[in-house]
């Protein structure tokens, strides 16, 4: 074929036609035959005949064209207007280059085109999106009619230049063009896209004045404009005042209700449509199904609509079927969704995507079986030769993320590159989530940096991944980089960054981000306010968290759960339980996180009977099955109360007897109550279940030391060394101004080391002279003995508090964060510091907050 092309010196226009003939574009057949009659070039026609002989066709085009070849003729004649019109109409749906080739041929032929041909040429440029050429042609036209103007209005609208489009419409009125219904429809479409209700109402007035208000075509356009501009009452008035309605009118009304999430109005309009005798179509059924799936419609309603589908014969329709299986999947009825999927005879990519997305629902119990189903559907798509879309890959990756099938996700990543879809922001976010959940944050960051399109969704996914992997400083660094690049974060980005501040317990940084959220208008979002509560509570400022909660306009179950958990962590058990009662009074259904906060409050408050009552209520009244965290709270509740045997029996009956978390909670209680015998037995069980966890060895070591059994304590330490188990070093940090200062035991790396140790020694000597209460003095005797024996190895929280007292004003509370549980010596010391220095000291450890005021702690020594 290449030899033929080289031998035949065709013009670009001739080559274009030959290429289209080879593709057997049916819309070009008549135009080409006409061209063959007019273009009397034997070389050109011979080339077409040779070209056509290379493919099979039900019609012998080559014979038809060959018969048109005049012998030994080299004349050249232009096409007529009809031929050019046919070529332009076909080229408008193919490509701009071919359209311009036809235009060039038209100019070369020196044919004077009439208005009809010029309108077709203008329409070709508008449909191909070349509005510069279209405007030049329009301005050069000696005569224009309403079709010319409408083409220009529609062309600007199609490429998104709405202001230019409406400007042309205004010019039409200025030049007294006889505006028709298509002009008004285009203007209404522009208003709908711009959400410009004011201009839309003006166009509506012109329609009424022009006498077009009774046209059903414009009725439908008006309803669409009003609904997209958020004026649902206006759409309903247009519908009610219309004398003529068709199925599109009803569909427009139903779509308007669906867009606003009005499920009851959608159902009512659907019933009225049926009673009015309007034939149900796939669009109406699909809209109602969408309303049911997205806005809380009942399962019974969905089944009723399914019955309507079967009655009208649309149960195998691709559009309605995809909406139906999406409804069933979102309602958790996967079996019904699969049945609908199997009934669709020729499912397309949309149907497969809906089914794959159904298997990837986050509220399902994801396991290997569900993941296999999603991947099986994906393989079936590829086997049928379907081209996976961006939504396909994002849904499959979501299923892999939820089921933690990370290796499969990496294979899907390879296919993403194969189909050249790595630039999509939603796929990019899914891949970042995949690597983040796989604890491979470096791979996620590498993919993020290589993404050519880093939109706010991708940035948020990366920041969220850093937070999930406890790389909070990196999350804050990415957020600063996001702002430096001039990108605008959304409410989800803000919530992720505030979560990082909460985990770092850096209130100063959190306050700055809160100020940014307030200025940007994000503070009104419930998701941001919820994280703000969490941030303040984790930073030790329960009063600010409570103030945020009271100022919220809309409080959901997350808001209430956050406040209950915050009060529980700060030792305010009574306040936490009062909040739960208020939550029940307001008919807000609690979830498993709410009850975790309630049980934690009971545990920290020593409320055994109340804890068991709420534990039973969770199962019986709300149908929430307790998980391992709920059971750990109950074990801790019984253990703190000294009921060690009951706690051990509870573990055996809980169904989580093989989980080391429960046994470790019991081991901690054994140490508190100095029950070395039970503690040794429990420690053996914990170490058997989780031999690599250092916390179990440390608890057992300290328990033996407390009991005076030094040999067993040393044996426990030697066992740790044999098994290569390393104790996590104690770390405390305090935020002062814009800086965070961290300390380890006996730390001397701080620039103010001499001042810190001098202040600490001064504070210790001051509380040594406290003799107001004999019990306090006796408590301090052991601390002072340890201090005299090893002054250098001061615990990290003592150093942090000393720095806080040195640098912070007296009115500011001292908030210290610690990665390990505070020891008894430091707990007693902090009580004495708060009294002697007359300062409020807040220490957060992994278990709870300790607020020291006037020589006492909020935990009431029950910790």
PDB file of C-alpha atoms in Angstrom, residues 488-704:
ATOM      1  CA  UNK A 488      -6.156  25.847  47.788  1.00  0.00           C
ATOM      2  CA  UNK A 489      -6.814  23.048  50.294  1.00  0.00           C
ATOM      3  CA  UNK A 490     -10.320  21.751  50.920  1.00  0.00           C
ATOM      4  CA  UNK A 491     -12.030  20.699  54.135  1.00  0.00           C
ATOM      5  CA  UNK A 492     -10.589  17.178  53.922  1.00  0.00           C
ATOM      6  CA  UNK A 493      -7.044  18.508  53.610  1.00  0.00           C
ATOM      7  CA  UNK A 494      -7.577  20.732  56.639  1.00  0.00           C
ATOM      8  CA  UNK A 495      -8.944  17.841  58.688  1.00  0.00           C
ATOM      9  CA  UNK A 496      -5.915  15.658  57.826  1.00  0.00           C
ATOM     10  CA  UNK A 497      -3.435  18.361  58.830  1.00  0.00           C
ATOM     11  CA  UNK A 498      -5.269  19.109  62.074  1.00  0.00           C
ATOM     12  CA  UNK A 499      -5.205  15.381  62.802  1.00  0.00           C
ATOM     13  CA  UNK A 500      -1.415  15.488  62.432  1.00  0.00           C
ATOM     14  CA  UNK A 501      -1.296  18.382  64.903  1.00  0.00           C
ATOM     15  CA  UNK A 502      -3.519  16.411  67.271  1.00  0.00           C
ATOM     16  CA  UNK A 503      -1.230  13.381  67.226  1.00  0.00           C
ATOM     17  CA  UNK A 504       1.823  15.569  67.740  1.00  0.00           C
ATOM     18  CA  UNK A 505      -0.105  17.481  70.426  1.00  0.00           C
ATOM     19  CA  UNK A 506       1.230  20.773  69.081  1.00  0.00           C
ATOM     20  CA  UNK A 507      -1.564  23.156  69.982  1.00  0.00           C
ATOM     21  CA  UNK A 508       0.196  26.215  68.566  1.00  0.00           C
ATOM     22  CA  UNK A 509       0.378  24.774  65.054  1.00  0.00           C
ATOM     23  CA  UNK A 510      -3.164  23.491  65.395  1.00  0.00           C
ATOM     24  CA  UNK A 511      -4.415  26.968  66.332  1.00  0.00           C
ATOM     25  CA  UNK A 512      -2.741  28.448  63.251  1.00  0.00           C
ATOM     26  CA  UNK A 513      -4.408  25.887  60.983  1.00  0.00           C
ATOM     27  CA  UNK A 514      -7.712  26.541  62.736  1.00  0.00           C
ATOM     28  CA  UNK A 515      -7.313  30.254  61.976  1.00  0.00           C
ATOM     29  CA  UNK A 516      -6.589  29.424  58.341  1.00  0.00           C
ATOM     30  CA  UNK A 517      -9.691  27.215  58.224  1.00  0.00           C
ATOM     31  CA  UNK A 518     -11.824  30.000  59.702  1.00  0.00           C
ATOM     32  CA  UNK A 519     -10.565  32.552  57.171  1.00  0.00           C
ATOM     33  CA  UNK A 520     -11.131  30.095  54.331  1.00  0.00           C
ATOM     34  CA  UNK A 521     -14.649  29.259  55.494  1.00  0.00           C
ATOM     35  CA  UNK A 522     -13.873  25.625  56.297  1.00  0.00           C
ATOM     36  CA  UNK A 523     -14.544  25.901  60.035  1.00  0.00           C
ATOM     37  CA  UNK A 524     -18.279  25.567  59.346  1.00  0.00           C
ATOM     38  CA  UNK A 525     -17.744  22.051  57.972  1.00  0.00           C
ATOM     39  CA  UNK A 526     -18.559  19.380  60.536  1.00  0.00           C
ATOM     40  CA  UNK A 527     -15.554  17.265  59.543  1.00  0.00           C
ATOM     41  CA  UNK A 528     -13.168  20.133  60.350  1.00  0.00           C
ATOM     42  CA  UNK A 529     -14.876  20.919  63.656  1.00  0.00           C
ATOM     43  CA  UNK A 530     -14.688  17.251  64.677  1.00  0.00           C
ATOM     44  CA  UNK A 531     -10.942  17.105  64.086  1.00  0.00           C
ATOM     45  CA  UNK A 532     -10.590  20.420  65.888  1.00  0.00           C
ATOM     46  CA  UNK A 533     -12.209  18.849  68.971  1.00  0.00           C
ATOM     47  CA  UNK A 534      -9.804  15.937  68.690  1.00  0.00           C
ATOM     48  CA  UNK A 535      -6.834  18.275  68.231  1.00  0.00           C
ATOM     49  CA  UNK A 536      -7.571  20.385  71.315  1.00  0.00           C
ATOM     50  CA  UNK A 537      -8.397  17.357  73.429  1.00  0.00           C
ATOM     51  CA  UNK A 538      -5.180  15.578  72.445  1.00  0.00           C
ATOM     52  CA  UNK A 539      -3.224  18.746  73.228  1.00  0.00           C
ATOM     53  CA  UNK A 540      -4.615  18.740  76.753  1.00  0.00           C
ATOM     54  CA  UNK A 541      -6.988  21.708  76.339  1.00  0.00           C
ATOM     55  CA  UNK A 542     -10.339  20.117  77.131  1.00  0.00           C
ATOM     56  CA  UNK A 543     -11.943  23.529  77.682  1.00  0.00           C
ATOM     57  CA  UNK A 544     -11.173  24.613  74.083  1.00  0.00           C
ATOM     58  CA  UNK A 545     -12.491  21.285  72.796  1.00  0.00           C
ATOM     59  CA  UNK A 546     -15.700  21.788  74.760  1.00  0.00           C
ATOM     60  CA  UNK A 547     -16.057  25.341  73.406  1.00  0.00           C
ATOM     61  CA  UNK A 548     -15.637  24.091  69.831  1.00  0.00           C
ATOM     62  CA  UNK A 549     -18.334  21.485  70.408  1.00  0.00           C
ATOM     63  CA  UNK A 550     -20.776  24.063  71.757  1.00  0.00           C
ATOM     64  CA  UNK A 551     -20.207  26.394  68.782  1.00  0.00           C
ATOM     65  CA  UNK A 552     -20.849  23.718  66.162  1.00  0.00           C
ATOM     66  CA  UNK A 553     -23.935  24.236  64.035  1.00  0.00           C
ATOM     67  CA  UNK A 554     -24.358  20.559  63.179  1.00  0.00           C
ATOM     68  CA  UNK A 555     -23.148  17.835  65.513  1.00  0.00           C
ATOM     69  CA  UNK A 556     -23.086  14.285  64.203  1.00  0.00           C
ATOM     70  CA  UNK A 557     -22.291  11.023  65.954  1.00  0.00           C
ATOM     71  CA  UNK A 558     -18.566  11.663  65.387  1.00  0.00           C
ATOM     72  CA  UNK A 559     -18.801  15.000  67.234  1.00  0.00           C
ATOM     73  CA  UNK A 560     -20.522  13.458  70.253  1.00  0.00           C
ATOM     74  CA  UNK A 561     -18.151  10.474  70.275  1.00  0.00           C
ATOM     75  CA  UNK A 562     -15.118  12.785  70.143  1.00  0.00           C
ATOM     76  CA  UNK A 563     -16.338  14.799  73.140  1.00  0.00           C
ATOM     77  CA  UNK A 564     -17.237  11.701  75.167  1.00  0.00           C
ATOM     78  CA  UNK A 565     -13.828  10.144  74.485  1.00  0.00           C
ATOM     79  CA  UNK A 566     -12.074  13.441  75.282  1.00  0.00           C
ATOM     80  CA  UNK A 567     -13.726  13.742  78.694  1.00  0.00           C
ATOM     81  CA  UNK A 568     -12.988  10.082  79.367  1.00  0.00           C
ATOM     82  CA  UNK A 569      -9.293  10.517  78.542  1.00  0.00           C
ATOM     83  CA  UNK A 570      -9.077  13.576  80.813  1.00  0.00           C
ATOM     84  CA  UNK A 571     -10.534  11.700  83.760  1.00  0.00           C
ATOM     85  CA  UNK A 572     -13.914  13.484  83.640  1.00  0.00           C
ATOM     86  CA  UNK A 573     -16.002  10.310  83.767  1.00  0.00           C
ATOM     87  CA  UNK A 574     -19.150  12.036  85.041  1.00  0.00           C
ATOM     88  CA  UNK A 575     -19.092  14.623  82.238  1.00  0.00           C
ATOM     89  CA  UNK A 576     -18.578  11.885  79.652  1.00  0.00           C
ATOM     90  CA  UNK A 577     -21.594   9.898  80.863  1.00  0.00           C
ATOM     91  CA  UNK A 578     -23.766  13.020  81.024  1.00  0.00           C
ATOM     92  CA  UNK A 579     -22.877  13.743  77.400  1.00  0.00           C
ATOM     93  CA  UNK A 580     -23.872  10.215  76.435  1.00  0.00           C
ATOM     94  CA  UNK A 581     -27.247  10.610  78.133  1.00  0.00           C
ATOM     95  CA  UNK A 582     -27.785  13.918  76.309  1.00  0.00           C
ATOM     96  CA  UNK A 583     -26.860  12.207  73.052  1.00  0.00           C
ATOM     97  CA  UNK A 584     -29.472   9.501  73.634  1.00  0.00           C
ATOM     98  CA  UNK A 585     -32.032  12.154  74.563  1.00  0.00           C
ATOM     99  CA  UNK A 586     -31.480  13.843  71.185  1.00  0.00           C
ATOM    100  CA  UNK A 587     -32.111  10.526  69.395  1.00  0.00           C
ATOM    101  CA  UNK A 588     -28.583  10.312  67.961  1.00  0.00           C
ATOM    102  CA  UNK A 589     -27.680   6.662  67.506  1.00  0.00           C
ATOM    103  CA  UNK A 590     -24.286   5.854  69.056  1.00  0.00           C
ATOM    104  CA  UNK A 591     -21.736   3.685  67.262  1.00  0.00           C
ATOM    105  CA  UNK A 592     -18.940   1.426  68.452  1.00  0.00           C
ATOM    106  CA  UNK A 593     -16.570   4.403  68.932  1.00  0.00           C
ATOM    107  CA  UNK A 594     -19.125   6.144  71.153  1.00  0.00           C
ATOM    108  CA  UNK A 595     -19.367   3.107  73.398  1.00  0.00           C
ATOM    109  CA  UNK A 596     -15.594   2.795  73.482  1.00  0.00           C
ATOM    110  CA  UNK A 597     -15.476   6.311  74.954  1.00  0.00           C
ATOM    111  CA  UNK A 598     -18.240   5.467  77.454  1.00  0.00           C
ATOM    112  CA  UNK A 599     -16.506   2.281  78.628  1.00  0.00           C
ATOM    113  CA  UNK A 600     -13.188   4.137  78.876  1.00  0.00           C
ATOM    114  CA  UNK A 601     -14.878   6.723  81.108  1.00  0.00           C
ATOM    115  CA  UNK A 602     -16.237   3.973  83.349  1.00  0.00           C
ATOM    116  CA  UNK A 603     -12.824   2.311  83.486  1.00  0.00           C
ATOM    117  CA  UNK A 604     -10.955   5.506  84.400  1.00  0.00           C
ATOM    118  CA  UNK A 605     -13.646   6.465  86.883  1.00  0.00           C
ATOM    119  CA  UNK A 606     -13.864   3.075  88.593  1.00  0.00           C
ATOM    120  CA  UNK A 607     -17.575   2.748  87.715  1.00  0.00           C
ATOM    121  CA  UNK A 608     -17.838  -1.037  87.492  1.00  0.00           C
ATOM    122  CA  UNK A 609     -21.617  -1.425  87.642  1.00  0.00           C
ATOM    123  CA  UNK A 610     -22.220   1.405  85.150  1.00  0.00           C
ATOM    124  CA  UNK A 611     -19.615  -0.084  82.817  1.00  0.00           C
ATOM    125  CA  UNK A 612     -21.339  -3.473  82.733  1.00  0.00           C
ATOM    126  CA  UNK A 613     -24.724  -1.818  82.205  1.00  0.00           C
ATOM    127  CA  UNK A 614     -23.464   0.128  79.174  1.00  0.00           C
ATOM    128  CA  UNK A 615     -21.671  -2.963  77.881  1.00  0.00           C
ATOM    129  CA  UNK A 616     -24.925  -4.938  77.883  1.00  0.00           C
ATOM    130  CA  UNK A 617     -26.862  -1.981  76.456  1.00  0.00           C
ATOM    131  CA  UNK A 618     -24.456  -1.823  73.531  1.00  0.00           C
ATOM    132  CA  UNK A 619     -25.283  -5.397  72.581  1.00  0.00           C
ATOM    133  CA  UNK A 620     -28.976  -5.617  73.433  1.00  0.00           C
ATOM    134  CA  UNK A 621     -30.376  -2.138  72.675  1.00  0.00           C
ATOM    135  CA  UNK A 622     -28.187  -1.083  69.775  1.00  0.00           C
ATOM    136  CA  UNK A 623     -27.090  -4.411  68.300  1.00  0.00           C
ATOM    137  CA  UNK A 624     -23.398  -3.468  68.334  1.00  0.00           C
ATOM    138  CA  UNK A 625     -21.132  -6.470  68.749  1.00  0.00           C
ATOM    139  CA  UNK A 626     -18.219  -5.671  71.081  1.00  0.00           C
ATOM    140  CA  UNK A 627     -14.756  -5.789  69.536  1.00  0.00           C
ATOM    141  CA  UNK A 628     -11.417  -6.369  71.207  1.00  0.00           C
ATOM    142  CA  UNK A 629     -11.113  -2.721  72.292  1.00  0.00           C
ATOM    143  CA  UNK A 630     -14.452  -2.813  74.120  1.00  0.00           C
ATOM    144  CA  UNK A 631     -13.429  -6.016  75.858  1.00  0.00           C
ATOM    145  CA  UNK A 632     -10.050  -4.520  76.802  1.00  0.00           C
ATOM    146  CA  UNK A 633     -11.911  -1.655  78.510  1.00  0.00           C
ATOM    147  CA  UNK A 634     -13.946  -4.160  80.518  1.00  0.00           C
ATOM    148  CA  UNK A 635     -10.824  -6.064  81.539  1.00  0.00           C
ATOM    149  CA  UNK A 636      -9.197  -2.802  82.582  1.00  0.00           C
ATOM    150  CA  UNK A 637     -12.365  -1.814  84.482  1.00  0.00           C
ATOM    151  CA  UNK A 638     -12.386  -5.051  86.471  1.00  0.00           C
ATOM    152  CA  UNK A 639      -8.622  -5.079  86.947  1.00  0.00           C
ATOM    153  CA  UNK A 640      -8.431  -1.521  88.286  1.00  0.00           C
ATOM    154  CA  UNK A 641     -11.203  -2.400  90.753  1.00  0.00           C
ATOM    155  CA  UNK A 642      -9.084  -5.291  92.051  1.00  0.00           C
ATOM    156  CA  UNK A 643     -11.313  -8.007  90.597  1.00  0.00           C
ATOM    157  CA  UNK A 644      -8.460  -9.815  88.871  1.00  0.00           C
ATOM    158  CA  UNK A 645     -10.083 -13.247  88.820  1.00  0.00           C
ATOM    159  CA  UNK A 646     -13.269 -11.803  87.309  1.00  0.00           C
ATOM    160  CA  UNK A 647     -11.164 -10.034  84.702  1.00  0.00           C
ATOM    161  CA  UNK A 648      -9.375 -13.267  83.800  1.00  0.00           C
ATOM    162  CA  UNK A 649     -12.698 -15.095  83.493  1.00  0.00           C
ATOM    163  CA  UNK A 650     -14.057 -12.305  81.318  1.00  0.00           C
ATOM    164  CA  UNK A 651     -11.118 -12.755  78.920  1.00  0.00           C
ATOM    165  CA  UNK A 652     -11.825 -16.464  78.644  1.00  0.00           C
ATOM    166  CA  UNK A 653     -15.505 -15.835  77.821  1.00  0.00           C
ATOM    167  CA  UNK A 654     -15.010 -12.824  75.541  1.00  0.00           C
ATOM    168  CA  UNK A 655     -14.098 -14.665  72.367  1.00  0.00           C
ATOM    169  CA  UNK A 656     -10.808 -12.734  72.182  1.00  0.00           C
ATOM    170  CA  UNK A 657      -8.761 -14.927  74.531  1.00  0.00           C
ATOM    171  CA  UNK A 658      -5.946 -15.151  71.987  1.00  0.00           C
ATOM    172  CA  UNK A 659      -5.516 -11.399  71.746  1.00  0.00           C
ATOM    173  CA  UNK A 660      -2.518 -10.104  73.757  1.00  0.00           C
ATOM    174  CA  UNK A 661      -4.155  -6.697  74.291  1.00  0.00           C
ATOM    175  CA  UNK A 662      -6.607  -8.116  76.859  1.00  0.00           C
ATOM    176  CA  UNK A 663      -3.938 -10.019  78.754  1.00  0.00           C
ATOM    177  CA  UNK A 664      -1.636  -6.999  78.785  1.00  0.00           C
ATOM    178  CA  UNK A 665      -4.433  -4.913  80.349  1.00  0.00           C
ATOM    179  CA  UNK A 666      -4.810  -7.565  83.035  1.00  0.00           C
ATOM    180  CA  UNK A 667      -1.031  -7.665  83.588  1.00  0.00           C
ATOM    181  CA  UNK A 668      -1.027  -3.911  84.169  1.00  0.00           C
ATOM    182  CA  UNK A 669      -3.718  -4.327  86.832  1.00  0.00           C
ATOM    183  CA  UNK A 670      -1.720  -7.109  88.479  1.00  0.00           C
ATOM    184  CA  UNK A 671       1.162  -4.683  88.894  1.00  0.00           C
ATOM    185  CA  UNK A 672      -1.117  -1.982  90.326  1.00  0.00           C
ATOM    186  CA  UNK A 673      -2.460  -4.394  92.945  1.00  0.00           C
ATOM    187  CA  UNK A 674       0.978  -6.016  93.472  1.00  0.00           C
ATOM    188  CA  UNK A 675      -0.316  -9.530  92.706  1.00  0.00           C
ATOM    189  CA  UNK A 676       2.959 -11.055  91.522  1.00  0.00           C
ATOM    190  CA  UNK A 677       1.604 -14.600  91.439  1.00  0.00           C
ATOM    191  CA  UNK A 678      -1.274 -13.845  89.083  1.00  0.00           C
ATOM    192  CA  UNK A 679       0.907 -11.393  87.194  1.00  0.00           C
ATOM    193  CA  UNK A 680       3.555 -14.022  86.471  1.00  0.00           C
ATOM    194  CA  UNK A 681       0.935 -16.390  85.047  1.00  0.00           C
ATOM    195  CA  UNK A 682      -0.634 -13.649  82.953  1.00  0.00           C
ATOM    196  CA  UNK A 683       2.782 -12.444  81.746  1.00  0.00           C
ATOM    197  CA  UNK A 684       3.646 -15.914  80.482  1.00  0.00           C
ATOM    198  CA  UNK A 685       0.417 -15.903  78.473  1.00  0.00           C
ATOM    199  CA  UNK A 686       1.100 -12.431  77.057  1.00  0.00           C
ATOM    200  CA  UNK A 687       4.678 -13.265  76.079  1.00  0.00           C
ATOM    201  CA  UNK A 688       3.484 -16.493  74.481  1.00  0.00           C
ATOM    202  CA  UNK A 689       0.954 -14.601  72.329  1.00  0.00           C
ATOM    203  CA  UNK A 690       3.225 -11.658  71.463  1.00  0.00           C
ATOM    204  CA  UNK A 691       6.873 -12.494  72.184  1.00  0.00           C
ATOM    205  CA  UNK A 692       8.221  -9.396  70.396  1.00  0.00           C
ATOM    206  CA  UNK A 693       6.298  -6.733  72.363  1.00  0.00           C
ATOM    207  CA  UNK A 694       8.547  -4.980  74.883  1.00  0.00           C
ATOM    208  CA  UNK A 695       5.660  -3.640  77.001  1.00  0.00           C
ATOM    209  CA  UNK A 696       4.892  -7.098  78.441  1.00  0.00           C
ATOM    210  CA  UNK A 697       8.487  -7.678  79.593  1.00  0.00           C
ATOM    211  CA  UNK A 698       8.701  -4.200  81.098  1.00  0.00           C
ATOM    212  CA  UNK A 699       5.478  -4.681  83.069  1.00  0.00           C
ATOM    213  CA  UNK A 700       6.666  -8.019  84.391  1.00  0.00           C
ATOM    214  CA  UNK A 701      10.106  -6.580  85.228  1.00  0.00           C
ATOM    215  CA  UNK A 702       8.626  -3.680  87.183  1.00  0.00           C
ATOM    216  CA  UNK A 703       6.158  -5.964  88.940  1.00  0.00           C
ATOM    217  CA  UNK A 704       8.993  -8.210  90.181  1.00  0.00           C
TER     218      UNK A 704
END
